[in-house]
PDB file of C-alpha atoms and ligand atoms in Angstrom:
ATOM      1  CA  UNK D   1      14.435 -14.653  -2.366  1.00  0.00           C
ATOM      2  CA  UNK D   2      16.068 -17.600  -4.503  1.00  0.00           C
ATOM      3  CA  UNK D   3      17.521 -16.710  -8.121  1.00  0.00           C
ATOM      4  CA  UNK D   4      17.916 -19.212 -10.966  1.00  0.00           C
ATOM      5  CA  UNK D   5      19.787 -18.360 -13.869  1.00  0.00           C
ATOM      6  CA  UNK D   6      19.107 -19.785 -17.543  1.00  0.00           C
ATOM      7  CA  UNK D   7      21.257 -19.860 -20.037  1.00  0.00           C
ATOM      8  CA  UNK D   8      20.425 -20.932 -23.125  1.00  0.00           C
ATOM      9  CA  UNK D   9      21.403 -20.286 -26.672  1.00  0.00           C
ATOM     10  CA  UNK D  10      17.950 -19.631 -28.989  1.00  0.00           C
ATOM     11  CA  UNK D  11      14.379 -17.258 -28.081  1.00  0.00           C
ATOM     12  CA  UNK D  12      13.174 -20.549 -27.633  1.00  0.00           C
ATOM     13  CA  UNK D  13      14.687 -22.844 -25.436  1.00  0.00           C
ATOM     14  CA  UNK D  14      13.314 -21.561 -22.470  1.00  0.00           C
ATOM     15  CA  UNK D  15       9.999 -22.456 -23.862  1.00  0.00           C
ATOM     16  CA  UNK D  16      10.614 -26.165 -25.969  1.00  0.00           C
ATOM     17  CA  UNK D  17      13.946 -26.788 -24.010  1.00  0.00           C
ATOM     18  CA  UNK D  18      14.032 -29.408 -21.591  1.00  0.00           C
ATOM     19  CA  UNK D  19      13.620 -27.259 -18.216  1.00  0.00           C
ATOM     20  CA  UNK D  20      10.308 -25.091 -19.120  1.00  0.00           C
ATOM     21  CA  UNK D  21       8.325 -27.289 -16.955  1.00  0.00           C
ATOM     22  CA  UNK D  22      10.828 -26.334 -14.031  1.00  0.00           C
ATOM     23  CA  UNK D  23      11.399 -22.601 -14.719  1.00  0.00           C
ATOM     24  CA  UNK D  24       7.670 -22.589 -14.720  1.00  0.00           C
ATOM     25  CA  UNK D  25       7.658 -23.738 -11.739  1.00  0.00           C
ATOM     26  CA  UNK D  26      10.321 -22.210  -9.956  1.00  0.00           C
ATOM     27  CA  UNK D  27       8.862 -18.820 -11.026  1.00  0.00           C
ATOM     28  CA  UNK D  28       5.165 -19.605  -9.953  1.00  0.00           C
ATOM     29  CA  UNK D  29       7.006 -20.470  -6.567  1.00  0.00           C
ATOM     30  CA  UNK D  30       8.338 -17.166  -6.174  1.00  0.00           C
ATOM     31  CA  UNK D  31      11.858 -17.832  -7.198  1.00  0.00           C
ATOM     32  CA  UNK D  32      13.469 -15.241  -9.418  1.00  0.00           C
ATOM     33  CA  UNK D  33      14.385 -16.614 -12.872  1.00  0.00           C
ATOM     34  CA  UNK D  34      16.898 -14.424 -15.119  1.00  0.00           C
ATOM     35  CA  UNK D  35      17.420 -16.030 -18.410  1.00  0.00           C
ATOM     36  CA  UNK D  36      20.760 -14.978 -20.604  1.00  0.00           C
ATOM     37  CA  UNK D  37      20.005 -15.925 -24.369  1.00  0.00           C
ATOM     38  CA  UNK D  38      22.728 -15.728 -26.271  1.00  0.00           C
ATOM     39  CA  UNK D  39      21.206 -14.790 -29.605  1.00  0.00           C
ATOM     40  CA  UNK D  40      18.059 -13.627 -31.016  1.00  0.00           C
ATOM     41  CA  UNK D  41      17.507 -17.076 -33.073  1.00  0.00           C
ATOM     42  CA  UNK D  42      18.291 -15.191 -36.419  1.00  0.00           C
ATOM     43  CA  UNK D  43      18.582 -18.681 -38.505  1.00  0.00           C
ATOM     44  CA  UNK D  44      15.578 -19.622 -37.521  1.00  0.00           C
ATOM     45  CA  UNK D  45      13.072 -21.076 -40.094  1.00  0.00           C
ATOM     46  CA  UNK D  46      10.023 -18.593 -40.702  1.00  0.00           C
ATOM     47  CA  UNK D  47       7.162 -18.060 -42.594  1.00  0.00           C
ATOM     48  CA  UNK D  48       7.749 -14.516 -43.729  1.00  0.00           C
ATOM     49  CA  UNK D  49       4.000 -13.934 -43.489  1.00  0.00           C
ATOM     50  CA  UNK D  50       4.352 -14.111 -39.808  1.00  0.00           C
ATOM     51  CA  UNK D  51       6.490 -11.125 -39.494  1.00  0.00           C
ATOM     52  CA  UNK D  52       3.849  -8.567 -38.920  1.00  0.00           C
ATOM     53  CA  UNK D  53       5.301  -4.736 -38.297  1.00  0.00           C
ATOM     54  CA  UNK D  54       8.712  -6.477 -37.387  1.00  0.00           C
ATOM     55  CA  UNK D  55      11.521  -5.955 -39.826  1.00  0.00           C
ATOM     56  CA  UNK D  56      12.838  -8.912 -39.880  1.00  0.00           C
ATOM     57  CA  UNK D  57      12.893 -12.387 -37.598  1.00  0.00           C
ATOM     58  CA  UNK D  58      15.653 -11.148 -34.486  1.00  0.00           C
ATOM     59  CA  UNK D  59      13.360  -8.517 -33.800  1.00  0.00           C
ATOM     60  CA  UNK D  60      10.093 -11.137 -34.113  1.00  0.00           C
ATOM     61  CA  UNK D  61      11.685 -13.635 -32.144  1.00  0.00           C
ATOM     62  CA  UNK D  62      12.683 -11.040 -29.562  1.00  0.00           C
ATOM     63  CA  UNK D  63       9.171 -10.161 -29.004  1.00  0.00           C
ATOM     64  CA  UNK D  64       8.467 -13.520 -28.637  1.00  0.00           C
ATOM     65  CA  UNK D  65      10.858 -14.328 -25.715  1.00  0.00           C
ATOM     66  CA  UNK D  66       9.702 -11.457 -23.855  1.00  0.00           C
ATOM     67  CA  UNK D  67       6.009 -12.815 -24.270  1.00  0.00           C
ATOM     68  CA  UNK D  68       7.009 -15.878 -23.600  1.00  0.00           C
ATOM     69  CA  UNK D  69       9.183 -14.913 -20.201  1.00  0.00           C
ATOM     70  CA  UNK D  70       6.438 -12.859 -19.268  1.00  0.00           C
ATOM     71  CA  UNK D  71       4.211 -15.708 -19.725  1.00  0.00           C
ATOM     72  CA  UNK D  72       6.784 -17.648 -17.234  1.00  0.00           C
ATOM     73  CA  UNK D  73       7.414 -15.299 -14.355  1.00  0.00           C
ATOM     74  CA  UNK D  74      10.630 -14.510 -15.169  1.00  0.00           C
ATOM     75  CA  UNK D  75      12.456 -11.559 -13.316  1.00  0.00           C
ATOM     76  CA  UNK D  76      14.874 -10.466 -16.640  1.00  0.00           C
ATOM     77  CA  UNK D  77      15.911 -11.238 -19.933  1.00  0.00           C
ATOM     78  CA  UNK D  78      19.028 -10.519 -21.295  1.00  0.00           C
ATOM     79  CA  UNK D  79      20.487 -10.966 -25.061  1.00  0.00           C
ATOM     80  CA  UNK D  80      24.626 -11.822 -25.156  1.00  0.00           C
ATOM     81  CA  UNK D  81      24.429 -10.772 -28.832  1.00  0.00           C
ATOM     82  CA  UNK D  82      25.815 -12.837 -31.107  1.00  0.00           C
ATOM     83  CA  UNK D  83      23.865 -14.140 -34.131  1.00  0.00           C
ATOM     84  CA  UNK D  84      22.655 -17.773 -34.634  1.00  0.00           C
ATOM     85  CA  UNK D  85      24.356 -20.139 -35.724  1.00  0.00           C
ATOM     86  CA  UNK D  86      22.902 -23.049 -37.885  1.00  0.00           C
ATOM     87  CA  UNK D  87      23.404 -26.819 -37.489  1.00  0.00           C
ATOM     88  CA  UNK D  88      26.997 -28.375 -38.422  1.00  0.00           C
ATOM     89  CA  UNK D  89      28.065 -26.797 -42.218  1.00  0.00           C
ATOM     90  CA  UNK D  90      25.378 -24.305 -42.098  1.00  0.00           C
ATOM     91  CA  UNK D  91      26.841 -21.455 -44.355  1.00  0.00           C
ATOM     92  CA  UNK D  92      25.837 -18.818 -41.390  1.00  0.00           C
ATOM     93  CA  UNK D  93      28.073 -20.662 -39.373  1.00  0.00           C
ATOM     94  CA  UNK D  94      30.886 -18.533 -41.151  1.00  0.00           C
ATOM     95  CA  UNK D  95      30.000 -15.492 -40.113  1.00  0.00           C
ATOM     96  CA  UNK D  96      32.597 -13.890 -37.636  1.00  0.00           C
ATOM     97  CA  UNK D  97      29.660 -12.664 -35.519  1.00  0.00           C
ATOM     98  CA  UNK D  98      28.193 -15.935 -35.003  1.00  0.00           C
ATOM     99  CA  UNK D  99      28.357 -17.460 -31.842  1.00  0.00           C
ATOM    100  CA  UNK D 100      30.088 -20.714 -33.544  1.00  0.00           C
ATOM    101  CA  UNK D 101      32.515 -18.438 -35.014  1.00  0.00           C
ATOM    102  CA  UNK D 102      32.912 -16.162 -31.342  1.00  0.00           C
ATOM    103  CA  UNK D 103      36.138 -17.374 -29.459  1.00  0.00           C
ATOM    104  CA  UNK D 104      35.167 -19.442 -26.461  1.00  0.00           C
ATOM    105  CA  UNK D 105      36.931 -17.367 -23.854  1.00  0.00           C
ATOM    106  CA  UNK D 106      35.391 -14.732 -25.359  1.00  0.00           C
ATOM    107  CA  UNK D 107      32.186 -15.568 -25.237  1.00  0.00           C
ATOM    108  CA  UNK D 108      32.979 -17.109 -21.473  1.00  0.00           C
ATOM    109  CA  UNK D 109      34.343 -13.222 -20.478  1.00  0.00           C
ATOM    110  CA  UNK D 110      30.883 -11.716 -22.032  1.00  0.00           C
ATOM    111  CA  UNK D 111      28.603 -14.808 -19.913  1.00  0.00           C
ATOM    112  CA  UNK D 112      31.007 -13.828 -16.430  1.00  0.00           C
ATOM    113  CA  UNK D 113      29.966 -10.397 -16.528  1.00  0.00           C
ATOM    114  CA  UNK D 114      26.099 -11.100 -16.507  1.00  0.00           C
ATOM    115  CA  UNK D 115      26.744 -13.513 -13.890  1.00  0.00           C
ATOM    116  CA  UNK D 116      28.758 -11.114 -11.611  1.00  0.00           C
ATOM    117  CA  UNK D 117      25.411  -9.291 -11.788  1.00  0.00           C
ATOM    118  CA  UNK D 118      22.725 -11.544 -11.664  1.00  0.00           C
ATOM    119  CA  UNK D 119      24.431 -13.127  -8.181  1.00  0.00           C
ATOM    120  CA  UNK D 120      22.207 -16.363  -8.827  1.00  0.00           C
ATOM    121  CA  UNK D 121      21.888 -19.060  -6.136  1.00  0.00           C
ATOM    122  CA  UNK D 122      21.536 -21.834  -9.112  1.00  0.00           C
ATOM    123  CA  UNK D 123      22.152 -21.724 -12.861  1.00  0.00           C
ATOM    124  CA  UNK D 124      21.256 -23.919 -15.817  1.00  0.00           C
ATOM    125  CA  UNK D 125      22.356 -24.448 -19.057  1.00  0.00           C
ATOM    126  CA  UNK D 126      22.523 -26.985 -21.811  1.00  0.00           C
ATOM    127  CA  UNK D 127      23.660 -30.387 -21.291  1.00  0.00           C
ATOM    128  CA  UNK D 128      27.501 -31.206 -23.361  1.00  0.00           C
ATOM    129  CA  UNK D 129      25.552 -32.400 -26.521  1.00  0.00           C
ATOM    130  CA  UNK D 130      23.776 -29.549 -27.337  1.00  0.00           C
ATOM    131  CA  UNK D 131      20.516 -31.730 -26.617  1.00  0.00           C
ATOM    132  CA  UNK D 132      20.682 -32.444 -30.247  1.00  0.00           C
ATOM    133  CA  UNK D 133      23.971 -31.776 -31.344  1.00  0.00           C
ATOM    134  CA  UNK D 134      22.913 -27.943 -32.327  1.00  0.00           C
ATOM    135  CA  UNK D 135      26.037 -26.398 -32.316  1.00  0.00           C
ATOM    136  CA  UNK D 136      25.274 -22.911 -30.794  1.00  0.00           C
ATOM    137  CA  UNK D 137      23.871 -25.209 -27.931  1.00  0.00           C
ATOM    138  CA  UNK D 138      26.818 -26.832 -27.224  1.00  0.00           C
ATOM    139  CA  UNK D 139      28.983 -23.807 -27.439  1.00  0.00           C
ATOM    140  CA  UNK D 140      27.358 -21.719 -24.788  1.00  0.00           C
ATOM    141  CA  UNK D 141      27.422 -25.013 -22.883  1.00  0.00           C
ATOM    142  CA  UNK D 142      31.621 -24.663 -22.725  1.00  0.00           C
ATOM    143  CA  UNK D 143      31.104 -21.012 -22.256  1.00  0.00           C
ATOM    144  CA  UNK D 144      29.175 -21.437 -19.324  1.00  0.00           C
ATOM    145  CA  UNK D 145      31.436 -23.864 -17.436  1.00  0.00           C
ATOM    146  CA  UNK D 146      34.099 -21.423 -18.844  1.00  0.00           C
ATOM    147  CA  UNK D 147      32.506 -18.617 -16.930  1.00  0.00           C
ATOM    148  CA  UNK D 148      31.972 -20.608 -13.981  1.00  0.00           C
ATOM    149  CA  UNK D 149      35.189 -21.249 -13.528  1.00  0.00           C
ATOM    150  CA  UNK D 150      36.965 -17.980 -13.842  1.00  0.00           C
ATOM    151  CA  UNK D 151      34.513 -16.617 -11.697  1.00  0.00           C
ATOM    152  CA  UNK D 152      34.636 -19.311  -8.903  1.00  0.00           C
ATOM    153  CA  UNK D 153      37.504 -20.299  -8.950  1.00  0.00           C
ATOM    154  CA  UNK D 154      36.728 -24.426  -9.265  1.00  0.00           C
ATOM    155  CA  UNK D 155      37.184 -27.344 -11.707  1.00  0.00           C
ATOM    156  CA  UNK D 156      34.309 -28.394 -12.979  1.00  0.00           C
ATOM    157  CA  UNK D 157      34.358 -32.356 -12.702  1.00  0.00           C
ATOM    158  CA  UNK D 158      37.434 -32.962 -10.296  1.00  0.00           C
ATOM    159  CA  UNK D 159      36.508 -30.792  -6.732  1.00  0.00           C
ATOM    160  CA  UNK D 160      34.587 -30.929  -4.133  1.00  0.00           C
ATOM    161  CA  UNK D 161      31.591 -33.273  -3.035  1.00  0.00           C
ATOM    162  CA  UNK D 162      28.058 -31.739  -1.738  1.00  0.00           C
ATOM    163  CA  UNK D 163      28.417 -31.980   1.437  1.00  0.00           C
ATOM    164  CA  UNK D 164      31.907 -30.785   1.155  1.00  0.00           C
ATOM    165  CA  UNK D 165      30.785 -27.553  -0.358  1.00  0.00           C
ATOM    166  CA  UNK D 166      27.846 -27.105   1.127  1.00  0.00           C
ATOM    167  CA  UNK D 167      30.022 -24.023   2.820  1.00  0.00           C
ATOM    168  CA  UNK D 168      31.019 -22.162  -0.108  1.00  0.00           C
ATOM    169  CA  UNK D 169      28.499 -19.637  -1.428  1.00  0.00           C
ATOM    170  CA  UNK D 170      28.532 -20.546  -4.943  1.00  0.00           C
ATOM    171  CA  UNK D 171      25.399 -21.325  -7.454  1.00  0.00           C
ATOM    172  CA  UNK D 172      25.014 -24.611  -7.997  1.00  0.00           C
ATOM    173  CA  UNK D 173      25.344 -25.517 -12.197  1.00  0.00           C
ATOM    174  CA  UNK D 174      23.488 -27.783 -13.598  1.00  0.00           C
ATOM    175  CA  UNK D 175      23.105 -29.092 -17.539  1.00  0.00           C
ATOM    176  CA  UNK D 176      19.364 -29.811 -18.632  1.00  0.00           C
ATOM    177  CA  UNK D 177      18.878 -32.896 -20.408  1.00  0.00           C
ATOM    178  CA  UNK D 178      16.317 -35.072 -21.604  1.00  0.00           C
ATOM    179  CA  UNK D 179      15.815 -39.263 -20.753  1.00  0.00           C
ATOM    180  CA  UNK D 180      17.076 -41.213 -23.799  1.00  0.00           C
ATOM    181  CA  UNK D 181      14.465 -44.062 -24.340  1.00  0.00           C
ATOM    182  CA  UNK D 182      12.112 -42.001 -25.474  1.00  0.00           C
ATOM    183  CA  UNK D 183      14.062 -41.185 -28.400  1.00  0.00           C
ATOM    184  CA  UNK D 184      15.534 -44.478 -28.955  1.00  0.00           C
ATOM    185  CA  UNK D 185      11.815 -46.147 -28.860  1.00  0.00           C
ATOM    186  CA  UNK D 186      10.831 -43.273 -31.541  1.00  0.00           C
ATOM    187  CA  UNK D 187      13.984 -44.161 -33.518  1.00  0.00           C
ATOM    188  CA  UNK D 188      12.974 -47.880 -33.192  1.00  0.00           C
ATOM    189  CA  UNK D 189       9.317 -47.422 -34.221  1.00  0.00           C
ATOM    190  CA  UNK D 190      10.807 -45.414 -37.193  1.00  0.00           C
ATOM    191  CA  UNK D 191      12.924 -47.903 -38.594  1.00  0.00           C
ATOM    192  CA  UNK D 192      10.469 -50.567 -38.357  1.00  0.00           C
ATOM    193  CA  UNK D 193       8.062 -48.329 -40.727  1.00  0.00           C
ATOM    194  CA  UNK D 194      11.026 -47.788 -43.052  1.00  0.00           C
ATOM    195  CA  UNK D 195      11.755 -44.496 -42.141  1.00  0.00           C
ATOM    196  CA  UNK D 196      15.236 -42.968 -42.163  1.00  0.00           C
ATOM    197  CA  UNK D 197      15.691 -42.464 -37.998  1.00  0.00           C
ATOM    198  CA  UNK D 198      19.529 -41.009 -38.966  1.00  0.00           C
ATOM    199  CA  UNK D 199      18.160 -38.199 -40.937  1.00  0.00           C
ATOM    200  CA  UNK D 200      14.971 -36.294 -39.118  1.00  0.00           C
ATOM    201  CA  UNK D 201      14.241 -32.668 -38.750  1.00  0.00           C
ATOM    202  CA  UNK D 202      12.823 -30.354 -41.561  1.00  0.00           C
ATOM    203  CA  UNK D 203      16.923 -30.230 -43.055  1.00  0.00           C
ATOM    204  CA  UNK D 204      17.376 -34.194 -42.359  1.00  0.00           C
ATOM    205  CA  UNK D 205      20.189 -33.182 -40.289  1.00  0.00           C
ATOM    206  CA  UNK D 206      19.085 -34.637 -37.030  1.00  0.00           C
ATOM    207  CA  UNK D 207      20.182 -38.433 -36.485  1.00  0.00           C
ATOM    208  CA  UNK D 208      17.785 -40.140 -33.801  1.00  0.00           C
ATOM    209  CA  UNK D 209      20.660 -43.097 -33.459  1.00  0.00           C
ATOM    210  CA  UNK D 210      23.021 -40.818 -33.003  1.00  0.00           C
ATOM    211  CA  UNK D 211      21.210 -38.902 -30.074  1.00  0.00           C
ATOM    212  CA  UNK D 212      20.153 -41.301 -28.357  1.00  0.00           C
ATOM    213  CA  UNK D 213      23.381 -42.624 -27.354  1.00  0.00           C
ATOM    214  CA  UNK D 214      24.049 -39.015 -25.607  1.00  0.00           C
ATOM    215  CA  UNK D 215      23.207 -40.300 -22.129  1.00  0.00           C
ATOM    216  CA  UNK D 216      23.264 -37.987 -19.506  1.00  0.00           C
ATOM    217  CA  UNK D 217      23.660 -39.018 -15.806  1.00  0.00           C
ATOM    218  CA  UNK D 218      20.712 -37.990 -13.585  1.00  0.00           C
ATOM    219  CA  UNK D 219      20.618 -36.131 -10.230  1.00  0.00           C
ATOM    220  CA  UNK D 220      17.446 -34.371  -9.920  1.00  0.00           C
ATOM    221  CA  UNK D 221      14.416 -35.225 -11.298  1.00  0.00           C
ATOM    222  CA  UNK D 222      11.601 -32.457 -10.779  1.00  0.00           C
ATOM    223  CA  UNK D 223       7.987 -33.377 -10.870  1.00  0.00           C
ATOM    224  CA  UNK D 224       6.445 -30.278 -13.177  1.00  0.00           C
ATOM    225  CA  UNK D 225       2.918 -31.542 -13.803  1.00  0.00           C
ATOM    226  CA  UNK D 226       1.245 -29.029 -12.391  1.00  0.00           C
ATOM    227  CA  UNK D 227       3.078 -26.097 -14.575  1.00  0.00           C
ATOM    228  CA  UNK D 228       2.771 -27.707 -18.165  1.00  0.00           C
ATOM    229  CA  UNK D 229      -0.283 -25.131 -19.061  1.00  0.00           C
ATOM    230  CA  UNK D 230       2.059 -22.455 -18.199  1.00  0.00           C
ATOM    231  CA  UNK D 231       4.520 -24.051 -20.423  1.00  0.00           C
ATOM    232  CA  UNK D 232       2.139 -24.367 -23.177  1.00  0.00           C
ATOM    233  CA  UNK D 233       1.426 -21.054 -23.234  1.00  0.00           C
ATOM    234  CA  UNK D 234       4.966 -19.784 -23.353  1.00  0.00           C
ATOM    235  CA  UNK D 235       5.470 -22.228 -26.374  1.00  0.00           C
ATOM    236  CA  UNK D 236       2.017 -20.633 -28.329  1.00  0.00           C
ATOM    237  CA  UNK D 237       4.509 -17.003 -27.635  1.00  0.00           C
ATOM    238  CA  UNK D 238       6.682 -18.464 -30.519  1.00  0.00           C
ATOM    239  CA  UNK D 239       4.686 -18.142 -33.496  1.00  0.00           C
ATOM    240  CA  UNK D 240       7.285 -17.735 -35.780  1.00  0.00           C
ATOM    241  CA  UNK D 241       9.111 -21.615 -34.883  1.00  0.00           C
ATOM    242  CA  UNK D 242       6.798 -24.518 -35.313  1.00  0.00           C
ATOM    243  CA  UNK D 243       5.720 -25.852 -31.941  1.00  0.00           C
ATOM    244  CA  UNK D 244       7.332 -29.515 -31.504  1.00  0.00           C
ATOM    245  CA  UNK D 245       4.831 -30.717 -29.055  1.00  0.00           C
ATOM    246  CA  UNK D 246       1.353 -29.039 -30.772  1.00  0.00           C
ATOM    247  CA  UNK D 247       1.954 -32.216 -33.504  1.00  0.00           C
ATOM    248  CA  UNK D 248       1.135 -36.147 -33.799  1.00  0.00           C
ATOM    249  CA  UNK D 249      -1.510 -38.457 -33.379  1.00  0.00           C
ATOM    250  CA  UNK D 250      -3.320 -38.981 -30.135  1.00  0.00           C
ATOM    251  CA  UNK D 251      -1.384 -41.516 -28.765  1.00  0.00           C
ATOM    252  CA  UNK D 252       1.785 -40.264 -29.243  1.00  0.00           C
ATOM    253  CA  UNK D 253       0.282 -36.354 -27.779  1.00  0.00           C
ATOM    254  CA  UNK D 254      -0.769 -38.672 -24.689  1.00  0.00           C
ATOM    255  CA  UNK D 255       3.067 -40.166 -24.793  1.00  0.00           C
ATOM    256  CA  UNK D 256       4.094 -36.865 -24.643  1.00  0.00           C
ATOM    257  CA  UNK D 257       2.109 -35.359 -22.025  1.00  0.00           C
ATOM    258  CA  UNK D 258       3.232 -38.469 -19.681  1.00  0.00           C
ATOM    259  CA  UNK D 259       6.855 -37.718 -20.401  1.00  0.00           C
ATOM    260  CA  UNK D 260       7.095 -34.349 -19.874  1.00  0.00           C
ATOM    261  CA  UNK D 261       5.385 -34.656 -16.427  1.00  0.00           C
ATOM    262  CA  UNK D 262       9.338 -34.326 -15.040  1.00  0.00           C
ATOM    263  CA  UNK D 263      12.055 -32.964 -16.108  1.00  0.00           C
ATOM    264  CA  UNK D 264      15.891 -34.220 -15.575  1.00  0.00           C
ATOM    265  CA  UNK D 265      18.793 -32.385 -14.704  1.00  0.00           C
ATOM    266  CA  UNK D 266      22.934 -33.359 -14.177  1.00  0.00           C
ATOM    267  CA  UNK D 267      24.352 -32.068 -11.597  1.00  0.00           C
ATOM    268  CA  UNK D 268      27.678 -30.078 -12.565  1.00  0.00           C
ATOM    269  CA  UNK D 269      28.764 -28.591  -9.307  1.00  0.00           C
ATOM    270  CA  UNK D 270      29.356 -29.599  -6.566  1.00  0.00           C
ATOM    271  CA  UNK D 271      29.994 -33.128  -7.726  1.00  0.00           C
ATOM    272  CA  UNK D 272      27.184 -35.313  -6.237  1.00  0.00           C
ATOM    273  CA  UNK D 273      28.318 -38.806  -4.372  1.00  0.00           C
ATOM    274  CA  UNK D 274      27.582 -42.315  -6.352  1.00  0.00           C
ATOM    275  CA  UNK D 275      25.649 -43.007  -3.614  1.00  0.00           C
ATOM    276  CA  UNK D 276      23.237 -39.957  -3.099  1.00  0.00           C
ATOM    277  CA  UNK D 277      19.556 -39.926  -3.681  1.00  0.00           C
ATOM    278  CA  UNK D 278      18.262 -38.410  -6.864  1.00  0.00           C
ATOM    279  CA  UNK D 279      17.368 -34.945  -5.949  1.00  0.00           C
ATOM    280  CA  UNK D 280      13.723 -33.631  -6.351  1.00  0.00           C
ATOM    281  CA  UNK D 281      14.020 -29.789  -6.277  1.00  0.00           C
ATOM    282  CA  UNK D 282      16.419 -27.148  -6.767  1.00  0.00           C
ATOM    283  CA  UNK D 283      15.784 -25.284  -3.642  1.00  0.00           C
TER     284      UNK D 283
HETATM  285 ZN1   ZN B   1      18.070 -23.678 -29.326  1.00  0.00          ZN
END
């Protein structure tokens, strides 16, 4: 039996992230899926109202992910503990327990261990931007290739081809990322209504331009059509974050729904050739 590995920073990304579509899918196929969060999205935004008998929003959001995971298929769950961090200059950002504040090699020692133990035939994580530049995102990014390579002994980026490793028995790592034109249409169709696309997001701190120069190279593309209700349920799990896809007009909902019929992922290791064939599975 096949494992994947997931990690991701937020009780949350498993569900809006980029991949859900193929985690879904992997784990309605029978392959087991561990995911590693590495905090318990404690700078979240919340209504208080929606914190029920929890005492505050770690343990909410906890809940959450293990609805949501159950919701998935997934084999474990398993928290690295450090607390969220917000976007660039976000006061909780200080705080030595953060993972922004966390040393990299620490946080790299803490990811190793959970790997040793997992044993996973393929793990993802977050693609070098953070997807959006979040900070905590693009931290346990460098942690996992940090992990990766203490435990395996490689160079991310300068060894072997495929086919060249094809005889070694490690996971393969790959980033999840998103296509670009999307955003660069939306950024487009903002500035042409004389809206701000440099400063989105409920805090205005997320700049469309900006992002959607953060291309990411392709190698597998995974068709996950048939596993979106699966992912929509897993998203309803997280009641305490505003869904991003539950939102918009009709057209752009129907925009959506095409877009996120596959999902893109970047090869990390083994390098891939120039002149391969984009991928269409994992497994
Ligand atoms: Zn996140």
């Amino acid at each position: 039996m096949k494992k994947l590995l997931v990690i991701f920073a937020h009780p949350d990304d498993e569900s809006f992230g980029p991949a859900a579509g193929t985690l879904a899918k992997y784990a309605a196929q029978g392959v087991r899926v561990h995911y590693i969060c590495a905090t318990r999205g404690e700078a979240g935004e919340y209504d208080p109202d929606i914190l029920g008998n929890h005492p505050d929003l770690a343990h909410a959001r906890t809940a959450e992910l293990f609805e949501a995971a159950h919701t998935m298929g997934f084999a474990g769950v398993y928290f690295l503990g450090y607390l969220d961090s917000g976007m660039e200059g976000s006061p909780s950002n200080a705080n030595p327990r953060s993972l922004y504040s966390a040393p990299l090699e620490e946080v790299a020692q803490r990811l190793a261990t959970y790997i040793r133990c997992v044993n996973p035939d393929a793990i993802i994580t977050h693609d070098e931007y953070g997807w959006y530049g979040h900070p905590d995102h693009i931290k346990c990014y460098q942690a996992t290739l940090r992990a990766y390579e203490l435990l395996y002994d490689v160079k991310i980026g300068t060894e072997a081809l495929d086919e060249q490793a094809s005889e070694t028995q490690i996971p393969t790592l790959y980033a999840a990322s998103f296509p670009k034109w999307p955003i660069k249409l939306a950024a487009r169709f903002l500035s042409l209504t004389g809206r701000n696309p440099r400063k989105r997001g409920q805090n205005g701190d997320i700049d469309l331009v900006e992002i959607a120069s953060w291309e990411v190279p392709t190698t597998t593309r995974i068709q996950v059509g048939d596993y979106l209700a699966i992912k929509q349920r897993a998203i309803a799990c997280h009641r305490s974050q505003r869904p991003l896809t539950a939102t918009g007009n009709p057209i752009s909902r129907a925009f959506l729904r095409r877009i996120e019929q596959q999902e893109t992922l970047y090869k990390l290791y083994p390098l891939t050739s120039k002149r391969a064939r984009l991928e269409t599975r994992i497994f």
